[in-house]
């Protein structure tokens, strides 16, 4: 496959995101790579316009895309939420480092005063047998 020049997180629909998550969990189990799952939520104040809120959520999507790496994935989760899959590295040991960077960039947007950005971070536990099905070795019966 050709390498793309697009830097930033992989943007996909939620169904594709779930498949990427499943694959990354397998990598986590096999190689010990840290994986973080996060949900970012934009909460508008009471006196905000729906069109402005939609614009703020779109701007958040752009910030997420630009702030994360190509090995990370993002998808729209709901009207005011994005779900992220962040592959760990030494600079993001607890997963909150890129999220705090996104949050800081969001609050630099001029209309941010009418919005609250929050996130929830989930660190899936890597289990050695996670997702594997044990198979019994089949033995052929000898005919007499």
C-alpha positions as CSV (number, residue, x, y, z in Angstrom):
1,X,0.0,0.0,0.0
2,X,1.3,3.5,-0.8
3,X,2.4,5.6,2.2
4,X,0.2,8.6,2.7
5,X,1.5,12.1,3.5
6,X,-1.5,12.6,5.8
7,X,-0.1,13.1,9.3
8,X,-2.4,12.8,12.3
9,X,-4.8,10.3,13.6
10,X,-6.7,7.8,11.4
11,X,-10.3,9.1,11.1
12,X,-12.8,6.4,10.6
13,X,-16.5,5.5,11.3
14,X,-17.3,3.8,14.6
15,X,-17.6,0.3,13.2
16,X,-14.1,0.5,11.7
17,X,-12.9,2.0,14.9
18,X,-14.1,-1.1,16.8
19,X,-12.1,-3.3,14.4
20,X,-9.0,-1.2,14.9
21,X,-9.4,-1.5,18.6
22,X,-9.7,-5.3,18.4
23,X,-6.5,-5.5,16.4
24,X,-4.6,-3.1,18.7
25,X,-5.7,-5.1,21.7
26,X,-4.2,-8.2,20.1
27,X,-1.0,-6.3,19.6
28,X,-1.1,-5.1,23.2
29,X,-1.4,-8.7,24.5
30,X,1.3,-10.1,22.2
31,X,3.9,-7.3,22.4
32,X,3.0,-5.4,25.6
33,X,2.3,-2.2,23.8
34,X,0.2,0.2,26.0
35,X,-3.2,1.1,24.5
36,X,-5.4,3.9,25.8
37,X,-9.1,4.3,25.0
38,X,-10.6,7.8,25.5
39,X,-13.8,9.6,25.0
40,X,-13.8,13.4,24.6
41,X,-17.1,15.3,25.3
42,X,-18.0,18.8,24.4
43,X,-20.7,20.2,26.8
44,X,-22.3,23.5,25.6
45,X,-23.7,26.0,28.1
46,X,-27.4,26.7,28.1
47,X,-27.3,29.7,25.8
48,X,-25.5,28.2,22.9
49,X,-26.7,27.9,19.4
50,X,-26.9,24.3,18.0
51,X,-25.1,25.4,14.8
52,X,-22.2,26.9,16.8
53,X,-22.0,23.8,18.9
54,X,-21.8,21.6,15.8
55,X,-19.0,23.9,14.6
56,X,-17.1,23.6,17.9
57,X,-17.4,19.8,17.7
58,X,-16.0,19.8,14.2
59,X,-13.2,22.0,15.3
60,X,-12.5,19.6,18.1
61,X,-12.3,16.8,15.5
62,X,-9.7,18.8,13.5
63,X,-7.7,19.4,16.7
64,X,-7.8,15.7,17.6
65,X,-6.7,14.7,14.1
66,X,-3.8,17.1,14.1
67,X,-2.7,16.4,17.7
68,X,-2.4,12.6,17.4
69,X,-0.1,10.4,15.5
70,X,-0.8,8.2,12.4
71,X,-0.8,5.1,14.6
72,X,-3.7,6.5,16.6
73,X,-7.4,6.3,15.6
74,X,-10.4,8.5,16.2
75,X,-14.2,8.3,15.4
76,X,-17.3,10.3,16.1
77,X,-19.0,8.5,18.9
78,X,-22.1,10.7,19.4
79,X,-23.3,14.2,18.5
80,X,-20.9,15.8,21.0
81,X,-18.3,13.1,21.5
82,X,-15.2,11.5,19.9
83,X,-13.7,8.2,20.8
84,X,-9.9,7.8,20.5
85,X,-7.5,4.9,20.5
86,X,-4.0,6.0,21.5
87,X,-1.1,3.7,21.2
88,X,1.3,4.2,24.2
89,X,4.8,5.4,24.1
90,X,7.3,6.8,26.5
91,X,6.0,10.3,26.2
92,X,2.4,9.2,27.0
93,X,2.9,6.7,29.8
94,X,-0.5,7.4,31.3
95,X,-2.4,8.4,28.2
96,X,-3.4,11.8,29.5
97,X,-0.5,13.7,27.8
98,X,-2.1,13.9,24.3
99,X,-5.5,14.5,25.8
100,X,-4.3,17.5,27.8
101,X,-2.6,18.8,24.7
102,X,-5.9,18.6,22.8
103,X,-7.8,20.2,25.7
104,X,-5.3,23.1,25.8
105,X,-5.7,23.6,22.1
106,X,-9.5,23.5,22.3
107,X,-9.5,26.2,25.0
108,X,-7.5,28.5,22.6
109,X,-10.5,28.6,20.2
110,X,-12.2,32.0,20.6
111,X,-15.7,30.6,21.4
112,X,-14.5,28.1,23.9
113,X,-15.9,30.1,26.8
114,X,-19.3,28.7,26.2
115,X,-18.1,25.1,26.2
116,X,-16.6,22.6,28.5
117,X,-14.3,19.9,27.2
118,X,-13.9,16.8,29.3
119,X,-12.4,13.4,28.7
120,X,-12.6,9.9,30.2
121,X,-9.6,7.7,29.9
122,X,-9.7,3.9,30.0
123,X,-6.6,1.7,30.1
124,X,-7.5,-1.8,29.1
125,X,-5.6,-4.5,31.0
126,X,-3.4,-6.7,29.0
127,X,-4.1,-10.4,29.7
128,X,-2.0,-13.1,28.3
129,X,-4.9,-15.2,27.1
130,X,-7.3,-12.3,26.2
131,X,-9.4,-13.1,23.1
132,X,-7.8,-16.5,22.4
133,X,-9.7,-19.7,22.1
134,X,-7.9,-22.7,23.2
135,X,-8.1,-25.6,20.8
136,X,-7.7,-29.2,21.6
137,X,-5.4,-31.2,19.5
138,X,-7.4,-33.6,17.5
139,X,-6.4,-37.2,17.6
140,X,-7.4,-39.5,14.9
141,X,-9.0,-42.7,16.1
142,X,-7.3,-45.8,14.8
143,X,-9.5,-48.3,13.0
144,X,-9.1,-51.9,14.2
